Coordinates of C-alpha atoms and ligand atoms in Angstrom, one line a residue:
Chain A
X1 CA 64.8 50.1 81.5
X2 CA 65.6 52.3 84.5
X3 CA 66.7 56.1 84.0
X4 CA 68.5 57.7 86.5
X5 CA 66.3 61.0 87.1
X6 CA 69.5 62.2 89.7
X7 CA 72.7 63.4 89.1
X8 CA 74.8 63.0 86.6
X9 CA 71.5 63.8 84.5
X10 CA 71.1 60.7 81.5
X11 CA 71.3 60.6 77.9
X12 CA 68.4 58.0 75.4
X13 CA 69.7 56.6 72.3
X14 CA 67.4 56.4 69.9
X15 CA 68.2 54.4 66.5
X16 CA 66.0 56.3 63.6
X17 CA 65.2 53.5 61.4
X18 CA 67.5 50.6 61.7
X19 CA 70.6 50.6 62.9
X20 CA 72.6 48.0 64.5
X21 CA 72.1 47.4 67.8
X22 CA 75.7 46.4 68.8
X23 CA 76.9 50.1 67.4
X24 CA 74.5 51.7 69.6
X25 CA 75.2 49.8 72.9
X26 CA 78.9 50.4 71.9
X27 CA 78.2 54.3 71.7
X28 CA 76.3 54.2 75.3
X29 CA 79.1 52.8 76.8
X30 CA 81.6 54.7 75.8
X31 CA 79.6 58.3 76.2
X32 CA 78.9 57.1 79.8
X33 CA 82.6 56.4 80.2
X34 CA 83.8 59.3 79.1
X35 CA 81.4 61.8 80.2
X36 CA 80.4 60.1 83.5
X37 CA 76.4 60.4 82.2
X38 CA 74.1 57.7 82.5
X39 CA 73.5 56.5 78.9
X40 CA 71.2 53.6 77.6
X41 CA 69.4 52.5 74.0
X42 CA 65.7 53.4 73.9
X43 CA 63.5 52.0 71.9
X44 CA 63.9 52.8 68.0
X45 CA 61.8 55.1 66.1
X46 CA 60.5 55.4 62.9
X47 CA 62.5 56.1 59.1
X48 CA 62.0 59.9 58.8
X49 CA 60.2 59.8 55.7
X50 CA 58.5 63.3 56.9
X51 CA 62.3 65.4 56.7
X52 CA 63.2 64.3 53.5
X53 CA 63.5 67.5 50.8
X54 CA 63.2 66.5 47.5
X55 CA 65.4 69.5 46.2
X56 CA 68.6 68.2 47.7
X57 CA 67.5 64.1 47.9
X58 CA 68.7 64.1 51.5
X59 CA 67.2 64.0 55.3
X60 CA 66.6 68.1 56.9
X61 CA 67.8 68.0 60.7
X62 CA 65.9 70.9 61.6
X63 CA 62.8 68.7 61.1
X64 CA 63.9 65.7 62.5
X65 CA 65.1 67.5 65.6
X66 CA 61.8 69.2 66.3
X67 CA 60.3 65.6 66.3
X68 CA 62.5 64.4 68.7
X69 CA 61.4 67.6 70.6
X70 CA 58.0 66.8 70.6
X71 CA 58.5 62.9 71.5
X72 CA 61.8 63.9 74.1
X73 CA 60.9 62.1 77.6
X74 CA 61.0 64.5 80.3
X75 CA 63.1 62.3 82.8
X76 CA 66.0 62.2 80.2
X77 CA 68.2 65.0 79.9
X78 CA 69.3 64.1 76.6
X79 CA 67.9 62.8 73.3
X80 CA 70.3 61.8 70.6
X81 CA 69.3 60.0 67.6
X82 CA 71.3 57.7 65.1
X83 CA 69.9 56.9 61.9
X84 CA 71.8 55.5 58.9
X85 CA 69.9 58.4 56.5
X86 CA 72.3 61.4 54.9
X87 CA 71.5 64.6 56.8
X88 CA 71.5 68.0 56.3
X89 CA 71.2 71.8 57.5
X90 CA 70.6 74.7 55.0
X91 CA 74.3 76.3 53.3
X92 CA 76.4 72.8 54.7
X93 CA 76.3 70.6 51.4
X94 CA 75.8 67.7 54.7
X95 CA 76.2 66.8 58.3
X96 CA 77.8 64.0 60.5
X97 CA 75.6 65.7 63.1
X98 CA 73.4 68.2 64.4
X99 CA 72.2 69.6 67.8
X100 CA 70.5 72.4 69.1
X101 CA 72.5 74.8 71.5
X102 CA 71.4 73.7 74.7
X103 CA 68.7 71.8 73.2
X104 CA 67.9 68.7 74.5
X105 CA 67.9 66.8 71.1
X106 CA 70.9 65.9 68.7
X107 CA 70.8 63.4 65.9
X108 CA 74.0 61.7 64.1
X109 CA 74.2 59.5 60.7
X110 CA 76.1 57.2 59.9
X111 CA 75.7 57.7 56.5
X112 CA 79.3 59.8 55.9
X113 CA 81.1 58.3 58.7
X114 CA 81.4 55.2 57.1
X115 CA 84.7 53.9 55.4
X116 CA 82.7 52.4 52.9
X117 CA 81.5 55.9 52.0
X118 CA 85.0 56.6 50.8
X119 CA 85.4 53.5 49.1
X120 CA 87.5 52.1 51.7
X121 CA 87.1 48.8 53.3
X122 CA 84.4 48.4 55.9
X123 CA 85.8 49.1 59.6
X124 CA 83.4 48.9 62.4
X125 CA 86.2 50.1 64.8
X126 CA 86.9 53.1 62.8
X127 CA 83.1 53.9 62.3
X128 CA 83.0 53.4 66.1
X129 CA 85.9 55.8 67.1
X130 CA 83.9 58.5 64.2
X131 CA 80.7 57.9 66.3
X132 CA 81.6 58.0 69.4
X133 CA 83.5 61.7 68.5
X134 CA 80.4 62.8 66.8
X135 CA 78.5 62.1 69.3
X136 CA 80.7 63.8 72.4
X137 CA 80.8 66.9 69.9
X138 CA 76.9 67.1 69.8
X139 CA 76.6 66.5 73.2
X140 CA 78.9 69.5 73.7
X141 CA 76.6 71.5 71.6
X142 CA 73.7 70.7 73.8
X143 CA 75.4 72.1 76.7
X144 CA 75.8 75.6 74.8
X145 CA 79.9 74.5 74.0
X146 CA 80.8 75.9 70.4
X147 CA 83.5 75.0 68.3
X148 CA 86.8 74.9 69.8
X149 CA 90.3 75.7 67.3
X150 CA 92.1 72.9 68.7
X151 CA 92.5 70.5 65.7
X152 CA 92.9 67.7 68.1
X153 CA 89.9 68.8 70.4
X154 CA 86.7 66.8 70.1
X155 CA 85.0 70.2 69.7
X156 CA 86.7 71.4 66.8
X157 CA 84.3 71.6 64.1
X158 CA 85.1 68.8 61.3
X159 CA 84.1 69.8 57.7
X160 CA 85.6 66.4 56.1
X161 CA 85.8 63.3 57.6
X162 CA 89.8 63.4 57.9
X163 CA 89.2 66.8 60.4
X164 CA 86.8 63.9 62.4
X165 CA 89.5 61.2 62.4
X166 CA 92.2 63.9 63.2
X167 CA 90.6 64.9 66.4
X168 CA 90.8 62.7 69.8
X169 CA 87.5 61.2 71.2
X170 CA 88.2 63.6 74.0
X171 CA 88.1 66.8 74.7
X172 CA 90.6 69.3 75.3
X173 CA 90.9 70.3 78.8
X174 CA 89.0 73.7 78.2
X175 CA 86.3 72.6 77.0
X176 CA 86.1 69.5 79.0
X177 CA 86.1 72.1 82.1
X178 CA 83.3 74.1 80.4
X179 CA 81.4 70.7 79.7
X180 CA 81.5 69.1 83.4
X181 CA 80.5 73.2 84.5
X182 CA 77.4 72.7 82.1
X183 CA 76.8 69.3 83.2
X184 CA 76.4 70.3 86.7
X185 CA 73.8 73.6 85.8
X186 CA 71.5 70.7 83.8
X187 CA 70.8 68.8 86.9
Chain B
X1 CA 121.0 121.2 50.0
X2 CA 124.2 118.9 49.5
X3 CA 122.5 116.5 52.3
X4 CA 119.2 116.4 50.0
X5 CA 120.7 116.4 46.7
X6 CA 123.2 113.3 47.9
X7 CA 120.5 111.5 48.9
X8 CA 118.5 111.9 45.9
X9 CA 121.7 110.6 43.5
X10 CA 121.5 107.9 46.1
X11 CA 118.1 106.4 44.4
X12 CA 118.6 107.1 41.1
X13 CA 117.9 103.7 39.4
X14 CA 120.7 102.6 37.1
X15 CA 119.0 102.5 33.2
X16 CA 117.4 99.3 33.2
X17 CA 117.4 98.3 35.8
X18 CA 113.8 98.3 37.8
X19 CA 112.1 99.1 41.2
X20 CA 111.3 96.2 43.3
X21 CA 108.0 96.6 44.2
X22 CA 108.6 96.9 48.0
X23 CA 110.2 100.4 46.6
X24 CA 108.0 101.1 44.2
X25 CA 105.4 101.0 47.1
X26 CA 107.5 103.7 49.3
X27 CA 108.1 100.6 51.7
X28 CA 111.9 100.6 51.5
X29 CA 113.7 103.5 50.4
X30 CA 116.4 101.3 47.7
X31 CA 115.4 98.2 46.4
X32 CA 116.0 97.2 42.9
X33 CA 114.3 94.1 41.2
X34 CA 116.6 90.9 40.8
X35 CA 114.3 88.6 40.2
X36 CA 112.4 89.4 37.0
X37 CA 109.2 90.2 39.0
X38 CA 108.8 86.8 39.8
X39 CA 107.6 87.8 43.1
X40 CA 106.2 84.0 44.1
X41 CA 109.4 82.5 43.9
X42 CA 111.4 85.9 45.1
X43 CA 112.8 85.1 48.5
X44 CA 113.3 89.2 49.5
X45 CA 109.3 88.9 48.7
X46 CA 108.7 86.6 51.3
X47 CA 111.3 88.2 53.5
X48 CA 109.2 91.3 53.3
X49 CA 106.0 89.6 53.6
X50 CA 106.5 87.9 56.6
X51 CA 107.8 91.2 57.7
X52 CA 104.5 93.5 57.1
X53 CA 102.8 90.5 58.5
X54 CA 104.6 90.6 61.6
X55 CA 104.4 94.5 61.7
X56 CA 100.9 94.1 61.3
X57 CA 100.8 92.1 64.6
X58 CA 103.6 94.0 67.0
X59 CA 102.7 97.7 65.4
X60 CA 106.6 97.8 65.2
X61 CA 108.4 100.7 63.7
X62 CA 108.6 100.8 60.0
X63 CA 111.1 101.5 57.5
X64 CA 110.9 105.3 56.4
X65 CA 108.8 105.5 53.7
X66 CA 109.2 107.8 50.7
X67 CA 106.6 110.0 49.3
X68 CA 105.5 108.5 46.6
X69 CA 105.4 109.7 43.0
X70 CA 102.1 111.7 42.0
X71 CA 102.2 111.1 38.1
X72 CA 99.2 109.1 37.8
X73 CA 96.1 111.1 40.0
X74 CA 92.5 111.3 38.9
X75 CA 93.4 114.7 38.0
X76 CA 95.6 114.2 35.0
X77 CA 92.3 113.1 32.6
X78 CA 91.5 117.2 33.4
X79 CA 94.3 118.4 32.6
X80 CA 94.7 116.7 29.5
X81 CA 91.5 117.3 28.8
X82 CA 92.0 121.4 28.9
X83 CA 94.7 121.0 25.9
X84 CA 92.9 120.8 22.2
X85 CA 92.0 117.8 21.0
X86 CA 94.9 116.7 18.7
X87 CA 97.2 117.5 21.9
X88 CA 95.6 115.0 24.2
X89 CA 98.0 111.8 24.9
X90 CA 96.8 108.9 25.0
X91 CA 97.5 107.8 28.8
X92 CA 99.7 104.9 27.2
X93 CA 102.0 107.4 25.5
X94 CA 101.7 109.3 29.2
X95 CA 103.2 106.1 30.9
X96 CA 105.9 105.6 27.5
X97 CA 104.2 102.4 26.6
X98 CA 104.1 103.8 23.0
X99 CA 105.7 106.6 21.3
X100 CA 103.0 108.8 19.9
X101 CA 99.4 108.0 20.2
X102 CA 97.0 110.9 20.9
X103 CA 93.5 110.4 22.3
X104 CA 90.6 110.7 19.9
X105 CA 88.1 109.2 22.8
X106 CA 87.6 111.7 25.7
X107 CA 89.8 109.4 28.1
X108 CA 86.8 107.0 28.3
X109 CA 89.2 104.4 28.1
X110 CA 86.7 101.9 29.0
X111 CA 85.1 101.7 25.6
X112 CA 88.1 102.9 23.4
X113 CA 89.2 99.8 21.0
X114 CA 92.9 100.8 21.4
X115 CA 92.9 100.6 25.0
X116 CA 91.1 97.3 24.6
X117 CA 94.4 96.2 22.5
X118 CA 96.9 97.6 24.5
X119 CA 95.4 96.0 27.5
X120 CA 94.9 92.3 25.8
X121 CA 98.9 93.0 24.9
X122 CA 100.0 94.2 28.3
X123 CA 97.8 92.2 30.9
X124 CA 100.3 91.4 33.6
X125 CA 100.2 87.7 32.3
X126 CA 98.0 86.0 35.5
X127 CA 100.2 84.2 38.0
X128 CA 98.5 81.1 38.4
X129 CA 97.8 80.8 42.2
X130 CA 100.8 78.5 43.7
X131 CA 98.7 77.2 46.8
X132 CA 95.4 76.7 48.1
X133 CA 94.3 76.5 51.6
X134 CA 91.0 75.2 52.6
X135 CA 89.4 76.4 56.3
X136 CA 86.1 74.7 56.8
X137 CA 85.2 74.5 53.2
X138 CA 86.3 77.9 52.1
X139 CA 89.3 78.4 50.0
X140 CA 92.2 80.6 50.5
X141 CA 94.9 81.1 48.0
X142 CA 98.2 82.1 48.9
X143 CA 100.4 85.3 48.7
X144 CA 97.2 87.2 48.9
X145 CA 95.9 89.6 51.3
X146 CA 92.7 90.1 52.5
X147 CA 89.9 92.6 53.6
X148 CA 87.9 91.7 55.6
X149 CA 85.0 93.2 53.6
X150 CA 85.8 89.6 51.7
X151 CA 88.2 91.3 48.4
X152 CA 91.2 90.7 48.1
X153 CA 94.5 92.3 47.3
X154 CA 97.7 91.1 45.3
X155 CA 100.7 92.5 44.7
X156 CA 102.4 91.7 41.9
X157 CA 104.1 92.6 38.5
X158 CA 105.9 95.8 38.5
X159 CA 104.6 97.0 41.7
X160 CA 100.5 96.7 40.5
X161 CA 97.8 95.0 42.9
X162 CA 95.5 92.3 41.2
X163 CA 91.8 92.6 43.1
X164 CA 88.9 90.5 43.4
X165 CA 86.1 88.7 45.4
X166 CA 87.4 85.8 47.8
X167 CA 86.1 82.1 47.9
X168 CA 83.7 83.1 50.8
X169 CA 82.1 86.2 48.6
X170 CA 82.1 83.6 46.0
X171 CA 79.7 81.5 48.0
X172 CA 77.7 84.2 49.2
X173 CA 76.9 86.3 45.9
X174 CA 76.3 83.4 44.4
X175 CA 75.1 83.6 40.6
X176 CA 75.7 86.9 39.8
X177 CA 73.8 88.6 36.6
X178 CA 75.9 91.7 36.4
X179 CA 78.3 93.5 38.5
X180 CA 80.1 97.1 37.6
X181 CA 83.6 97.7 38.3
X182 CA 85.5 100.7 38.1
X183 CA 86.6 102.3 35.1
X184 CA 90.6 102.4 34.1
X185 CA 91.8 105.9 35.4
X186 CA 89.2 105.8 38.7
X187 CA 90.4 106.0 42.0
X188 CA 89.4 103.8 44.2
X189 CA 90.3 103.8 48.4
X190 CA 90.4 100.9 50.9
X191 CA 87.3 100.6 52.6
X192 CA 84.9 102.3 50.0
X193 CA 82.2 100.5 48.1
X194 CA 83.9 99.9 44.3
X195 CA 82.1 97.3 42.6
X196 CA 78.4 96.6 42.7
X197 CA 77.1 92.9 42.4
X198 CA 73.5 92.3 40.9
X199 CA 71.0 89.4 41.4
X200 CA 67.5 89.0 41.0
X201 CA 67.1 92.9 40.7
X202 CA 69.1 93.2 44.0
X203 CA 71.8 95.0 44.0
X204 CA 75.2 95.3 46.5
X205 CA 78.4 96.7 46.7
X206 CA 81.7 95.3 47.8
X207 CA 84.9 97.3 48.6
X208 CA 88.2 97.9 47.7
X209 CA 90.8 96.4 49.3
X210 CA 93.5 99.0 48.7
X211 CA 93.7 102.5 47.7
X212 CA 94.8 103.3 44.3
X213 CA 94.2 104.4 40.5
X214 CA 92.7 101.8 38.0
X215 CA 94.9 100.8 35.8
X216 CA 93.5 97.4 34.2
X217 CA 90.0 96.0 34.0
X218 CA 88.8 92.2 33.4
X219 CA 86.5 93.1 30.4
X220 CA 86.3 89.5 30.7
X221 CA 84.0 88.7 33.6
X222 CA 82.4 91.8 33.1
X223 CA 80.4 90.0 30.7
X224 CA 80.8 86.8 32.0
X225 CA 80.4 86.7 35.3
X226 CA 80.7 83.3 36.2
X227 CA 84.4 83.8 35.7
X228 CA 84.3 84.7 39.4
X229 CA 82.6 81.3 40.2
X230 CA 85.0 78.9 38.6
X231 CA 87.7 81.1 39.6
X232 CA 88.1 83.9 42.3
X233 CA 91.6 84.0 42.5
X234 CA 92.7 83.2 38.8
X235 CA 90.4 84.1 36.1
X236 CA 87.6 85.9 38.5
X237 CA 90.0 88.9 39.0
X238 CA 88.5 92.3 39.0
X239 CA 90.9 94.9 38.0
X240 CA 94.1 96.3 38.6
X241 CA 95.1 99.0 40.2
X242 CA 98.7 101.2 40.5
X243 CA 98.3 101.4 44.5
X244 CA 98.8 105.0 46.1
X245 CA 99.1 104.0 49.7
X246 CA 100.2 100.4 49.9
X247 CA 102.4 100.0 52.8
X248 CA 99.4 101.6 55.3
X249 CA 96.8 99.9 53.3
X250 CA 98.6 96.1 53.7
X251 CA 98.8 96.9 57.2
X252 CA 94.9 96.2 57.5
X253 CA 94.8 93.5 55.1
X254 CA 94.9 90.2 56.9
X255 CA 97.3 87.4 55.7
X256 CA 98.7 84.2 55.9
X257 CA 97.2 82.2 59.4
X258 CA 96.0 85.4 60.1
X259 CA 93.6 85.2 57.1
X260 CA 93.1 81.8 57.9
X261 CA 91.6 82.8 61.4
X262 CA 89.6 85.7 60.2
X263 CA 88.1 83.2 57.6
X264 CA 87.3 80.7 60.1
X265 CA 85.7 83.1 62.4
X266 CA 83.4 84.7 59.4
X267 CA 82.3 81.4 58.9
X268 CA 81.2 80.4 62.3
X269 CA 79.7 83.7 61.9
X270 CA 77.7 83.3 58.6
X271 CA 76.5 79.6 60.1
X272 CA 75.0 81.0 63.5
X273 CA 73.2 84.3 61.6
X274 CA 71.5 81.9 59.1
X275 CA 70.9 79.9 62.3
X276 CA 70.2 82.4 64.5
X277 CA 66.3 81.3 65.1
X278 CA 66.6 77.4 65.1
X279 CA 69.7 77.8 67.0
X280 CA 71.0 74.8 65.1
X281 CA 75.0 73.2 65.7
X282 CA 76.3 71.2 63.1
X283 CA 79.1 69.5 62.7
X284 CA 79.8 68.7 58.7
X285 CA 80.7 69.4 55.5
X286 CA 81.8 72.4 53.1
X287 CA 79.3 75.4 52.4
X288 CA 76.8 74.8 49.7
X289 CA 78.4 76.8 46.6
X290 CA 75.6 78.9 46.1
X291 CA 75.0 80.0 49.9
X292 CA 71.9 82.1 49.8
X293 CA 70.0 79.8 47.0
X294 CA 69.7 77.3 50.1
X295 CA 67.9 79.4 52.4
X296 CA 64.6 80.3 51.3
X297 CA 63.4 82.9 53.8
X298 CA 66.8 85.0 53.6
X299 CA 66.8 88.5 51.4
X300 CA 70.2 88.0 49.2
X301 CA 71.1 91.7 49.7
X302 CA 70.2 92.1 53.4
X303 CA 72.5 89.2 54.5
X304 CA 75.6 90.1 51.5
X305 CA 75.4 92.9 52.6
X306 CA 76.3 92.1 56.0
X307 CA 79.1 90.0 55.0
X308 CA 81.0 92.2 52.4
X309 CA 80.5 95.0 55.2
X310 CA 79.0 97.7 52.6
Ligands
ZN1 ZN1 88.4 72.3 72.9
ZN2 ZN1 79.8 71.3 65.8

């Protein structure tokens, strides 16, 4: 496992508990397409049992990101977890995923992203197109971007799932100026 | 002299017929109601909507307005009161809602049992909301206009404006235990606290949307609160009130996409102030409905407050 320490600056997927391992390599191939970032799987880490909250049966990011704080590798630029746990942040009933603005940890679930959720039939490519514009949005956050109003923009923040699938796994050219810009300050 | 006097024959409103509310609000000079006061399905309504919408944006000249009647001011309760007791008419003989009814209650129309009646008989029957928009979670209802102190303002039936809390006060108070509204025959102004919300000892106030005289109270979710939590738009209403500067007052409403913007921006708002120390992103679902019961370390008044802009 070799992490490029040079520009562009890389990105570790970690899967929280298990996840399948052909939806993460998936993910770190397309996030290094499309964001010209180095991008590989790490090693997996353990269930989150410590940030579940028994008042609202479901998984707090706040906790699980200062974890992945404390256990971030210095030579990546870029944590982001995947767990197949439902997440949450305090007033947002849940999350497809959280960051910290320009943190250096993000975390995404599956949990809501897929179709099976919904009662609709399973579809890995669908889950896959919901992931990998989950996980460009985080990555965003990380590098200070907020919400964009462009429904189409990967930046635009999506409350239900249909705002996710209505949104390209790109972002618009705004904030894809203001992400490269970021990019280039991180190394 | 001839010049005024023309003018004035000029508005006289043939006998039953009835001001459109656009008139009644000094708006336009001559407009008279075709359309039963069925505003939400009136297309000179929407007309005119879309108009003090667009005036709102380009600060456009505005139709003269007319000065509008002064038969319904704070002060007439005085007056009234300075006549003997078996002289003083009841405000719904004042208005000719009933031929001959003279006050045996002070004017505190709040607790007078007649009132009560005449109120349950008249209530401008509810117009059921006829769309709701959704932005982030947050629901918006239609043909409504909004302060940005989170109340809102319709107009409606015979020229009156329906008020209340919006979907994103509804989330943020939360459970209330009491709140105090005006009384009928108070004056209320845009901008100025009129209502106070209470919860868990706390109390805060909220403000009125538009300026005017209360004419109509919901006696109904004064003692049940919760009305405004199933509700906010429909059975939540506040009170009415017989508006006394409408046409300004709309113009600092927001409406339409407009609203929809201002909400969207109040809720990116609300989301980085309750994240302002973990500096948290998130990208997910609706607001809990009962915003402040999820955050343990906030103070419910300090952050209300803040929101309702009082
Ligand atoms: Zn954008
Ligand atoms: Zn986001």
């Amino acid at each position: 496992m070799s992490i490029r320490t040079d520009h562009p600056p890389g990105v570790i997927i970690h899967p929280l508990g298990p996840v399948p391992a052909s939806i993460l390599q998936h993910l770190a191939i397309s996030v290094q397409d499309r964001c010209q970032i180095s991008c590989l799987v790490g090693e997996s880490m353990e269930n989150p049992g410590y940030a579940q909250d028994p008042e609202r049966e479901q998984y707090s990011c706040k906790r699980i990101l200062q974890q992945l704080h404390r256990c971030c590798t210095p030579h990546s630029w870029q944590v982001l977890a995947v767990t197949e746990i439902d997440l949450f942040v305090p007033i947002l009933k849940y999350v497809f995923g959280a960051a910290q603005m320009e943190g250096r940890c993000a975390v995404i679930s599956l949990h809501r992203l897929r179709p099976q959720f919904y009662g609709d039939e399973e579809d890995e490519q669908l889950l896959l197109e919901r992931l990998v514009k989950t996980a460009l949005h985080e990555l965003g956050h990380s590098l200070g971007l907020t919400h964009c109003r462009r429904r189409t923009c990967v930046m635009y923040s999506s409350t239900r799932i249909d705002d996710t699938d209505a949104k390209m796994a790109d972002f618009c050219p705004t904030c894809r100026e203001l992400f490269r810009w970021r990019l280039q300050g991180t190394g | 002299m001839a010049e005024a006097s023309k003018k004035k024959s000029f508005k006289v409103v043939p006998p039953g017929k009835k001001k459109c509310i656009w008139m009644e609000a000094g708006v336009v000079s001559y407009k008279l109601c075709d359309h039963n006061f069925d505003c939400q399905t009136c297309s000179y309504d929407q007309g005119m909507q879309l108009k003090v919408a667009r005036q709102r944006a380009s600060l456009t000249a505005v139709p003269v307005a007319q000065p509008l009647p002064d038969e319904f001011t704070p002060t007439w309760v005085e007056k009234e009161m300075q006549l003997p007791a078996h002289r003083r008419r009841c405000r719904y003989m004042l208005t000719g809602e009933v031929d001959r009814k003279i006050c045996a209650n002070a004017y505190e129309c709040g607790n007078c049992a007649f009132d009560q009646m005449m109120q349950d008989r008249q209530q401008p029957s509810q117009l059921p909301v006829q769309a709701h928009a959704s932005v982030g979670g947050f629901e918006l209802a239609e043909g409504v206009y909004y302060h940005d102190g989170h109340t809102w303002a319709r107009p409606e039936y015979g020229g009156r404006v329906r008020v209340g809390l919006d979907d994103f006060a509804r989330k943020l108070v939360g459970r209330l235990r009491q709140l105090s509204i005006p009384e009928v025959g108070q004056a209320v102004k845009q901008g100025e606290a009129a209502m106070e919300l209470q919860r868990n000892g706390s109390r805060v106030r909220a403000l009125a949307p538009v300026d005017g005289i209360v004419t109509h109270v919901n006696y109904e979710v004064l003692n049940n609160p919760s009305l405004i939590q199933e509700s906010p738009y429909e059975g939540g209403w506040l009170f009415i009130i017989e508006p006394t500067r409408l046409r300004k007052n709309l113009k600092n409403l927001y409406f339409g996409e407009e609203a929809q913007s201002y909400l969207e921006e109040e809720r990116e708002r609300l989301f980085a102030r309750v994240h302002e120390d973990d500096r948290i992103a998130a990208d997910g679902g609706p607001s809990m409905d009962d915003i402040t019961a999820d955050l343990k370390d906030e103070d419910w008044s300090t952050l209300v407050k803040e929101f309702l802009r009082s």
